[in-house]
Short mmCIF file of N, CA and C in Angstrom, two decimals:
data_model
loop_
_atom_site.label_atom_id
_atom_site.label_comp_id
_atom_site.label_asym_id
_atom_site.label_seq_id
_atom_site.Cartn_x
_atom_site.Cartn_y
_atom_site.Cartn_z
N MET A 1 -181.88 61.36 80.24
CA MET A 1 -181.60 62.71 79.83
C MET A 1 -180.17 63.04 80.22
N ARG A 2 -179.47 63.67 79.32
CA ARG A 2 -178.06 64.00 79.52
C ARG A 2 -177.92 65.46 79.86
N SER A 3 -177.00 65.74 80.74
CA SER A 3 -176.80 67.13 81.11
C SER A 3 -175.91 67.82 80.08
N PRO A 4 -176.03 69.13 79.93
CA PRO A 4 -175.22 69.87 78.97
C PRO A 4 -173.73 69.78 79.31
N THR A 5 -173.38 69.64 80.58
CA THR A 5 -171.97 69.56 80.97
C THR A 5 -171.36 68.26 80.47
N ILE A 6 -172.06 67.15 80.61
CA ILE A 6 -171.56 65.85 80.15
C ILE A 6 -171.41 65.86 78.64
N LEU A 7 -172.38 66.44 77.92
CA LEU A 7 -172.28 66.53 76.47
C LEU A 7 -171.11 67.39 76.04
N ALA A 8 -170.87 68.47 76.75
CA ALA A 8 -169.74 69.36 76.41
C ALA A 8 -168.43 68.64 76.65
N LEU A 9 -168.31 67.90 77.77
CA LEU A 9 -167.09 67.15 78.06
C LEU A 9 -166.87 66.04 77.03
N ALA A 10 -167.94 65.37 76.62
CA ALA A 10 -167.82 64.33 75.61
C ALA A 10 -167.35 64.91 74.29
N ALA A 11 -167.84 66.08 73.92
CA ALA A 11 -167.43 66.73 72.67
C ALA A 11 -165.95 67.10 72.73
N VAL A 12 -165.50 67.63 73.89
CA VAL A 12 -164.10 67.98 74.05
C VAL A 12 -163.22 66.73 73.95
N ALA A 13 -163.65 65.65 74.61
CA ALA A 13 -162.89 64.40 74.59
C ALA A 13 -162.80 63.84 73.18
N LEU A 14 -163.91 63.87 72.43
CA LEU A 14 -163.90 63.38 71.05
C LEU A 14 -163.00 64.24 70.17
N THR A 15 -163.04 65.52 70.35
CA THR A 15 -162.18 66.42 69.57
C THR A 15 -160.72 66.16 69.88
N ALA A 16 -160.40 66.00 71.16
CA ALA A 16 -159.01 65.75 71.56
C ALA A 16 -158.53 64.41 71.02
N SER A 17 -159.38 63.40 71.10
CA SER A 17 -158.95 62.09 70.62
C SER A 17 -158.82 62.08 69.11
N ALA A 18 -159.67 62.83 68.40
CA ALA A 18 -159.54 62.91 66.95
C ALA A 18 -158.24 63.57 66.57
N CYS A 19 -157.85 64.61 67.31
CA CYS A 19 -156.59 65.28 67.03
C CYS A 19 -155.41 64.38 67.36
N ALA A 20 -155.56 63.58 68.39
CA ALA A 20 -154.46 62.72 68.80
C ALA A 20 -154.21 61.59 67.83
N THR A 21 -155.21 61.21 67.04
CA THR A 21 -155.02 60.10 66.12
C THR A 21 -154.27 60.51 64.86
N VAL A 22 -154.13 61.78 64.61
CA VAL A 22 -153.40 62.25 63.44
C VAL A 22 -151.99 62.58 63.88
N ALA A 23 -151.06 61.70 63.57
CA ALA A 23 -149.68 61.91 63.98
C ALA A 23 -148.96 62.75 62.93
N PRO A 24 -148.22 63.74 63.36
CA PRO A 24 -147.47 64.52 62.39
C PRO A 24 -146.35 63.69 61.79
N GLU A 25 -146.00 63.98 60.56
CA GLU A 25 -144.91 63.26 59.92
C GLU A 25 -143.60 63.66 60.56
N ALA A 26 -142.70 62.68 60.70
CA ALA A 26 -141.38 62.99 61.25
C ALA A 26 -140.60 63.79 60.23
N PRO A 27 -139.81 64.73 60.67
CA PRO A 27 -139.02 65.49 59.72
C PRO A 27 -138.03 64.58 59.01
N ALA A 28 -137.68 64.94 57.80
CA ALA A 28 -136.78 64.13 56.98
C ALA A 28 -135.38 64.03 57.58
N THR A 29 -135.04 64.92 58.48
CA THR A 29 -133.70 64.92 59.04
C THR A 29 -133.61 64.14 60.35
N THR A 30 -134.61 63.34 60.68
CA THR A 30 -134.57 62.55 61.90
C THR A 30 -133.36 61.63 61.87
N ALA A 31 -132.56 61.64 62.92
CA ALA A 31 -131.36 60.81 62.98
C ALA A 31 -131.72 59.37 63.30
N SER A 32 -130.96 58.45 62.74
CA SER A 32 -131.16 57.04 63.05
C SER A 32 -130.35 56.69 64.29
N SER A 33 -130.55 55.49 64.79
CA SER A 33 -129.81 55.06 65.97
C SER A 33 -128.35 54.80 65.64
N GLY A 34 -128.02 54.68 64.38
CA GLY A 34 -126.65 54.42 63.98
C GLY A 34 -126.31 52.95 63.94
N SER A 35 -127.15 52.10 64.47
CA SER A 35 -126.89 50.66 64.42
C SER A 35 -127.38 50.09 63.11
N PRO A 36 -126.48 49.48 62.35
CA PRO A 36 -126.92 48.87 61.09
C PRO A 36 -127.72 47.60 61.35
N ALA A 37 -128.52 47.25 60.40
CA ALA A 37 -129.33 46.03 60.49
C ALA A 37 -128.52 44.83 60.00
N PRO A 38 -128.77 43.65 60.56
CA PRO A 38 -128.11 42.44 60.05
C PRO A 38 -128.51 42.20 58.59
N ILE A 39 -127.63 41.54 57.87
CA ILE A 39 -127.87 41.21 56.46
C ILE A 39 -128.22 39.73 56.37
N GLU A 40 -129.29 39.45 55.70
CA GLU A 40 -129.75 38.06 55.55
C GLU A 40 -128.63 37.18 55.01
N GLY A 41 -128.37 36.07 55.72
CA GLY A 41 -127.37 35.10 55.30
C GLY A 41 -125.98 35.37 55.86
N TYR A 42 -125.67 36.62 56.15
CA TYR A 42 -124.35 36.97 56.69
C TYR A 42 -124.46 37.13 58.20
N ASP A 43 -123.37 36.76 58.90
CA ASP A 43 -123.40 36.87 60.35
C ASP A 43 -121.99 36.74 60.89
N TRP A 44 -121.87 36.96 62.20
CA TRP A 44 -120.63 36.73 62.92
C TRP A 44 -120.66 35.28 63.41
N PHE A 45 -119.56 34.55 63.15
CA PHE A 45 -119.45 33.16 63.56
C PHE A 45 -118.27 33.02 64.51
N PHE A 46 -118.52 32.39 65.65
CA PHE A 46 -117.51 32.25 66.70
C PHE A 46 -117.13 30.79 66.85
N HIS A 47 -115.83 30.56 66.96
CA HIS A 47 -115.33 29.21 67.25
C HIS A 47 -114.14 29.35 68.19
N ALA A 48 -114.11 28.52 69.21
CA ALA A 48 -112.99 28.52 70.14
C ALA A 48 -112.63 27.09 70.47
N ASP A 49 -111.33 26.86 70.60
CA ASP A 49 -110.87 25.59 71.16
C ASP A 49 -110.09 25.94 72.41
N GLU A 50 -109.27 25.07 72.88
CA GLU A 50 -108.60 25.32 74.16
C GLU A 50 -107.69 26.55 74.14
N ASP A 51 -106.96 26.77 73.04
CA ASP A 51 -105.96 27.84 73.01
C ASP A 51 -106.23 28.98 72.03
N ALA A 52 -107.14 28.81 71.10
CA ALA A 52 -107.34 29.83 70.06
C ALA A 52 -108.83 30.04 69.80
N ALA A 53 -109.14 31.24 69.33
CA ALA A 53 -110.54 31.56 68.99
C ALA A 53 -110.58 32.35 67.69
N ARG A 54 -111.72 32.26 67.03
CA ARG A 54 -111.94 32.98 65.78
C ARG A 54 -113.34 33.56 65.79
N LEU A 55 -113.45 34.82 65.40
CA LEU A 55 -114.73 35.49 65.18
C LEU A 55 -114.67 35.97 63.74
N ALA A 56 -115.54 35.44 62.91
CA ALA A 56 -115.48 35.75 61.48
C ALA A 56 -116.84 36.20 60.98
N TYR A 57 -116.82 37.22 60.12
CA TYR A 57 -118.05 37.71 59.52
C TYR A 57 -118.06 37.26 58.07
N GLY A 58 -119.15 36.61 57.70
CA GLY A 58 -119.27 36.13 56.32
C GLY A 58 -120.54 35.36 56.13
N LEU A 59 -120.55 34.61 55.07
CA LEU A 59 -121.67 33.77 54.70
C LEU A 59 -121.39 32.37 55.23
N ALA A 60 -122.35 31.80 55.94
CA ALA A 60 -122.17 30.49 56.58
C ALA A 60 -121.75 29.43 55.57
N GLU A 61 -120.84 28.58 56.01
CA GLU A 61 -120.39 27.42 55.24
C GLU A 61 -120.00 27.78 53.81
N SER A 62 -119.20 28.84 53.69
CA SER A 62 -118.71 29.26 52.37
C SER A 62 -117.33 29.87 52.52
N ASP A 63 -116.73 30.23 51.39
CA ASP A 63 -115.45 30.93 51.39
C ASP A 63 -115.65 32.43 51.43
N ASP A 64 -116.88 32.89 51.58
CA ASP A 64 -117.18 34.33 51.57
C ASP A 64 -116.89 34.91 52.96
N LEU A 65 -115.61 35.22 53.20
CA LEU A 65 -115.17 35.81 54.45
C LEU A 65 -115.00 37.30 54.22
N ARG A 66 -115.70 38.12 55.00
CA ARG A 66 -115.55 39.57 54.90
C ARG A 66 -114.46 40.06 55.85
N LEU A 67 -114.45 39.52 57.08
CA LEU A 67 -113.45 39.90 58.06
C LEU A 67 -113.30 38.77 59.06
N GLY A 68 -112.06 38.42 59.33
CA GLY A 68 -111.77 37.41 60.33
C GLY A 68 -110.93 38.01 61.44
N LEU A 69 -111.28 37.70 62.67
CA LEU A 69 -110.52 38.11 63.85
C LEU A 69 -110.11 36.84 64.58
N ASP A 70 -108.82 36.68 64.81
CA ASP A 70 -108.30 35.50 65.48
C ASP A 70 -107.46 35.94 66.67
N CYS A 71 -107.37 35.07 67.68
CA CYS A 71 -106.51 35.36 68.82
C CYS A 71 -106.13 34.08 69.53
N THR A 72 -105.08 34.20 70.33
CA THR A 72 -104.67 33.16 71.26
C THR A 72 -105.23 33.55 72.62
N ARG A 73 -105.66 32.56 73.38
CA ARG A 73 -106.28 32.82 74.68
C ARG A 73 -105.45 33.78 75.53
N ALA A 74 -106.12 34.82 76.05
CA ALA A 74 -105.56 35.81 76.98
C ALA A 74 -104.35 36.56 76.44
N SER A 75 -104.16 36.59 75.12
CA SER A 75 -102.99 37.26 74.53
C SER A 75 -103.13 38.77 74.43
N GLY A 76 -104.37 39.25 74.36
CA GLY A 76 -104.58 40.69 74.18
C GLY A 76 -104.27 41.17 72.78
N ARG A 77 -104.03 40.26 71.86
CA ARG A 77 -103.68 40.59 70.47
C ARG A 77 -104.65 39.91 69.52
N LEU A 78 -104.95 40.60 68.42
CA LEU A 78 -105.81 40.06 67.38
C LEU A 78 -105.04 39.95 66.08
N SER A 79 -105.39 38.96 65.29
CA SER A 79 -104.93 38.86 63.90
C SER A 79 -106.15 39.10 63.03
N LEU A 80 -106.07 40.09 62.15
CA LEU A 80 -107.16 40.43 61.25
C LEU A 80 -106.88 39.81 59.89
N SER A 81 -107.93 39.37 59.20
CA SER A 81 -107.77 38.83 57.86
C SER A 81 -109.02 39.12 57.04
N GLY A 82 -108.80 39.26 55.74
CA GLY A 82 -109.91 39.49 54.82
C GLY A 82 -109.41 39.63 53.39
N VAL A 83 -110.33 39.67 52.46
CA VAL A 83 -109.96 39.82 51.05
C VAL A 83 -110.34 41.23 50.59
N ALA A 84 -109.63 41.69 49.58
CA ALA A 84 -109.84 43.03 49.04
C ALA A 84 -109.51 43.01 47.55
N PRO A 85 -109.97 44.00 46.80
CA PRO A 85 -109.59 44.09 45.38
C PRO A 85 -108.08 44.27 45.25
N ALA A 86 -107.54 43.87 44.12
CA ALA A 86 -106.09 43.92 43.89
C ALA A 86 -105.52 45.33 44.08
N ALA A 87 -106.27 46.36 43.73
CA ALA A 87 -105.77 47.74 43.83
C ALA A 87 -106.01 48.37 45.20
N ALA A 88 -106.56 47.65 46.14
CA ALA A 88 -106.88 48.21 47.45
C ALA A 88 -105.63 48.55 48.24
N ARG A 89 -105.75 49.57 49.09
CA ARG A 89 -104.64 49.92 49.99
C ARG A 89 -104.45 48.77 50.96
N PRO A 90 -103.22 48.45 51.30
CA PRO A 90 -102.98 47.35 52.25
C PRO A 90 -103.23 47.78 53.69
N GLU A 91 -104.50 47.91 54.04
CA GLU A 91 -104.89 48.30 55.39
C GLU A 91 -106.31 47.85 55.69
N PHE A 92 -106.59 47.77 56.98
CA PHE A 92 -107.95 47.59 57.45
C PHE A 92 -108.36 48.93 58.05
N HIS A 93 -109.38 49.55 57.48
CA HIS A 93 -109.93 50.80 57.99
C HIS A 93 -111.25 50.41 58.64
N ILE A 94 -111.26 50.38 59.96
CA ILE A 94 -112.39 49.83 60.72
C ILE A 94 -113.06 50.94 61.53
N GLU A 95 -114.39 50.86 61.58
CA GLU A 95 -115.21 51.81 62.34
C GLU A 95 -116.19 51.03 63.20
N SER A 96 -116.49 51.57 64.37
CA SER A 96 -117.55 51.02 65.20
C SER A 96 -118.06 52.11 66.12
N GLY A 97 -119.33 52.44 66.01
CA GLY A 97 -119.97 53.40 66.90
C GLY A 97 -119.26 54.73 67.02
N GLY A 98 -118.67 55.22 65.96
CA GLY A 98 -118.01 56.51 65.97
C GLY A 98 -116.50 56.44 66.12
N GLU A 99 -115.96 55.32 66.56
CA GLU A 99 -114.51 55.12 66.64
C GLU A 99 -114.02 54.61 65.28
N THR A 100 -112.88 55.09 64.83
CA THR A 100 -112.27 54.56 63.60
C THR A 100 -110.78 54.37 63.82
N GLU A 101 -110.25 53.35 63.20
CA GLU A 101 -108.81 53.10 63.23
C GLU A 101 -108.39 52.43 61.94
N ARG A 102 -107.12 52.63 61.62
CA ARG A 102 -106.52 51.99 60.46
C ARG A 102 -105.38 51.11 60.94
N PHE A 103 -105.35 49.89 60.40
CA PHE A 103 -104.30 48.95 60.74
C PHE A 103 -103.60 48.56 59.44
N GLN A 104 -102.29 48.84 59.37
CA GLN A 104 -101.52 48.49 58.19
C GLN A 104 -101.53 46.98 58.01
N ALA A 105 -101.69 46.53 56.77
CA ALA A 105 -101.83 45.11 56.49
C ALA A 105 -100.76 44.61 55.51
N ARG A 106 -100.56 43.33 55.55
CA ARG A 106 -99.73 42.65 54.56
C ARG A 106 -100.68 42.14 53.48
N ALA A 107 -100.29 42.28 52.21
CA ALA A 107 -101.14 41.84 51.09
C ALA A 107 -100.44 40.72 50.34
N GLU A 108 -101.20 39.67 50.07
CA GLU A 108 -100.72 38.54 49.28
C GLU A 108 -101.77 38.23 48.23
N PRO A 109 -101.39 37.66 47.10
CA PRO A 109 -102.41 37.28 46.11
C PRO A 109 -103.42 36.33 46.74
N SER A 110 -104.69 36.57 46.47
CA SER A 110 -105.75 35.73 47.02
C SER A 110 -105.87 34.43 46.25
N GLN A 111 -106.12 33.36 46.97
CA GLN A 111 -106.37 32.07 46.35
C GLN A 111 -107.83 31.91 45.95
N LEU A 112 -108.69 32.85 46.39
CA LEU A 112 -110.13 32.74 46.17
C LEU A 112 -110.66 33.62 45.05
N ASN A 113 -109.95 34.73 44.77
CA ASN A 113 -110.45 35.64 43.74
C ASN A 113 -109.27 36.39 43.11
N ASP A 114 -109.56 37.37 42.28
CA ASP A 114 -108.52 38.13 41.60
C ASP A 114 -107.91 39.22 42.48
N GLY A 115 -108.35 39.31 43.71
CA GLY A 115 -107.88 40.35 44.61
C GLY A 115 -106.70 39.91 45.45
N VAL A 116 -106.63 40.49 46.64
CA VAL A 116 -105.55 40.18 47.58
C VAL A 116 -106.13 39.72 48.90
N PHE A 117 -105.32 38.97 49.62
CA PHE A 117 -105.65 38.55 50.97
C PHE A 117 -104.88 39.46 51.91
N LEU A 118 -105.59 40.14 52.80
CA LEU A 118 -104.96 41.07 53.74
C LEU A 118 -104.87 40.44 55.12
N SER A 119 -103.77 40.71 55.80
CA SER A 119 -103.64 40.27 57.19
C SER A 119 -102.91 41.36 57.97
N ALA A 120 -103.27 41.50 59.24
CA ALA A 120 -102.69 42.53 60.10
C ALA A 120 -102.82 42.09 61.54
N ASP A 121 -102.04 42.73 62.39
CA ASP A 121 -102.11 42.50 63.83
C ASP A 121 -102.61 43.77 64.50
N ALA A 122 -103.32 43.60 65.61
CA ALA A 122 -103.87 44.75 66.33
C ALA A 122 -104.06 44.39 67.79
N PRO A 123 -104.01 45.39 68.66
CA PRO A 123 -104.31 45.12 70.07
C PRO A 123 -105.81 44.91 70.27
N ALA A 124 -106.17 43.93 71.06
CA ALA A 124 -107.59 43.65 71.32
C ALA A 124 -108.27 44.79 72.07
N ASP A 125 -107.48 45.60 72.79
CA ASP A 125 -108.07 46.70 73.54
C ASP A 125 -108.05 48.03 72.78
N ALA A 126 -107.78 48.00 71.47
CA ALA A 126 -107.85 49.23 70.67
C ALA A 126 -109.26 49.82 70.82
N PRO A 127 -109.38 51.14 70.86
CA PRO A 127 -110.70 51.77 71.07
C PRO A 127 -111.78 51.27 70.10
N VAL A 128 -111.45 51.04 68.85
CA VAL A 128 -112.47 50.60 67.89
C VAL A 128 -113.00 49.21 68.25
N PHE A 129 -112.14 48.34 68.77
CA PHE A 129 -112.60 47.01 69.16
C PHE A 129 -113.36 47.04 70.49
N GLN A 130 -112.98 47.93 71.38
CA GLN A 130 -113.73 48.08 72.62
C GLN A 130 -115.13 48.62 72.34
N ARG A 131 -115.24 49.53 71.38
CA ARG A 131 -116.56 50.03 70.98
C ARG A 131 -117.36 48.92 70.32
N PHE A 132 -116.71 48.11 69.48
CA PHE A 132 -117.36 46.96 68.85
C PHE A 132 -117.95 46.04 69.93
N ARG A 133 -117.22 45.81 70.99
CA ARG A 133 -117.72 44.99 72.10
C ARG A 133 -119.00 45.57 72.68
N ARG A 134 -119.06 46.89 72.80
CA ARG A 134 -120.22 47.54 73.42
C ARG A 134 -121.41 47.66 72.48
N VAL A 135 -121.17 48.07 71.23
CA VAL A 135 -122.30 48.32 70.33
C VAL A 135 -122.67 47.11 69.48
N GLY A 136 -121.77 46.15 69.33
CA GLY A 136 -122.09 44.90 68.65
C GLY A 136 -122.00 44.90 67.14
N TRP A 137 -121.49 45.94 66.54
CA TRP A 137 -121.32 45.94 65.07
C TRP A 137 -120.06 46.72 64.74
N LEU A 138 -119.55 46.45 63.56
CA LEU A 138 -118.47 47.27 63.04
C LEU A 138 -118.62 47.41 61.55
N ALA A 139 -117.84 48.31 60.99
CA ALA A 139 -117.85 48.54 59.54
C ALA A 139 -116.42 48.57 59.05
N VAL A 140 -116.26 48.15 57.82
CA VAL A 140 -114.96 48.21 57.16
C VAL A 140 -115.10 49.16 55.98
N TRP A 141 -114.17 50.11 55.90
CA TRP A 141 -114.15 51.07 54.79
C TRP A 141 -113.13 50.60 53.77
N GLU A 142 -113.56 50.63 52.49
CA GLU A 142 -112.66 50.25 51.41
C GLU A 142 -112.95 51.15 50.21
N ASP A 143 -111.97 51.93 49.81
CA ASP A 143 -112.13 52.86 48.69
C ASP A 143 -113.34 53.76 48.86
N GLY A 144 -113.55 54.28 50.07
CA GLY A 144 -114.65 55.20 50.34
C GLY A 144 -116.01 54.55 50.50
N VAL A 145 -116.07 53.23 50.45
CA VAL A 145 -117.33 52.50 50.60
C VAL A 145 -117.34 51.84 51.98
N ARG A 146 -118.44 52.04 52.69
CA ARG A 146 -118.60 51.51 54.06
C ARG A 146 -119.45 50.25 54.01
N GLN A 147 -118.88 49.15 54.50
CA GLN A 147 -119.62 47.88 54.59
C GLN A 147 -119.84 47.60 56.07
N THR A 148 -121.10 47.48 56.49
CA THR A 148 -121.40 47.24 57.89
C THR A 148 -121.60 45.76 58.16
N TYR A 149 -121.12 45.33 59.30
CA TYR A 149 -121.18 43.94 59.72
C TYR A 149 -121.88 43.87 61.07
N ALA A 150 -123.17 43.61 61.04
CA ALA A 150 -123.99 43.54 62.25
C ALA A 150 -124.43 42.10 62.49
N PRO A 151 -124.45 41.68 63.75
CA PRO A 151 -124.86 40.31 64.05
C PRO A 151 -126.38 40.16 64.06
N HIS A 152 -126.81 38.94 63.84
CA HIS A 152 -128.21 38.59 64.09
C HIS A 152 -128.34 38.38 65.60
N PRO A 153 -129.53 38.49 66.15
CA PRO A 153 -129.68 38.41 67.62
C PRO A 153 -129.04 37.18 68.27
N ALA A 154 -129.11 36.03 67.63
CA ALA A 154 -128.57 34.81 68.24
C ALA A 154 -127.05 34.83 68.33
N SER A 155 -126.37 35.53 67.43
CA SER A 155 -124.90 35.53 67.44
C SER A 155 -124.30 36.72 68.17
N ALA A 156 -125.10 37.71 68.52
CA ALA A 156 -124.58 38.92 69.18
C ALA A 156 -123.75 38.62 70.44
N PRO A 157 -124.15 37.70 71.32
CA PRO A 157 -123.34 37.42 72.51
C PRO A 157 -121.96 36.85 72.19
N ASP A 158 -121.77 36.29 71.00
CA ASP A 158 -120.48 35.72 70.63
C ASP A 158 -119.38 36.77 70.53
N ILE A 159 -119.75 38.01 70.28
CA ILE A 159 -118.75 39.08 70.19
C ILE A 159 -118.07 39.25 71.55
N GLU A 160 -118.85 39.33 72.60
CA GLU A 160 -118.27 39.45 73.93
C GLU A 160 -117.52 38.19 74.32
N ARG A 161 -118.03 37.02 73.96
CA ARG A 161 -117.34 35.76 74.27
C ARG A 161 -115.94 35.76 73.65
N PHE A 162 -115.86 36.23 72.41
CA PHE A 162 -114.57 36.29 71.71
C PHE A 162 -113.58 37.19 72.44
N PHE A 163 -113.99 38.41 72.74
CA PHE A 163 -113.07 39.36 73.38
C PHE A 163 -112.72 38.94 74.81
N ALA A 164 -113.64 38.31 75.52
CA ALA A 164 -113.34 37.80 76.85
C ALA A 164 -112.28 36.68 76.76
N PHE A 165 -112.35 35.86 75.73
CA PHE A 165 -111.39 34.80 75.50
C PHE A 165 -110.00 35.38 75.19
N CYS A 166 -109.98 36.43 74.36
CA CYS A 166 -108.71 36.99 73.89
C CYS A 166 -107.97 37.78 74.97
N GLY A 167 -108.71 38.31 75.92
CA GLY A 167 -108.08 39.06 77.01
C GLY A 167 -107.74 40.49 76.67
#
């Protein structure tokens, strides 16, 4: 035989648990974390030898380079490279985690496509690159279009390895 108090508590518990299983929908304006997701096939690739290092975002084992960062050991300087459409402004407009900077570039006809090959120099300790070190992704803006370059989990530590090498 069950007491009325136990039955009343069981009813309250069942009612509470039934209410708890219905989750309200998140509002449409919920903010995202801001971290872009990696893109299948594309990644950051790191290579270092005794005196120089390269961190490049693109498609593995192809000429599809989106952005290349090169440096000499402990130089504190980066060389940026990438391809752009022929009519593009000669600059790298880079963003990472809310920091943005523009680096004036030299443009030459591309050997790979109908566009141009851009190259520029930048300090490794520029705020946008320091943010890239912390958040692990960056974006390049071109003609108002934002392209995000996020690493896959296995390559994420290579970003810090690169900047530690460059000084």
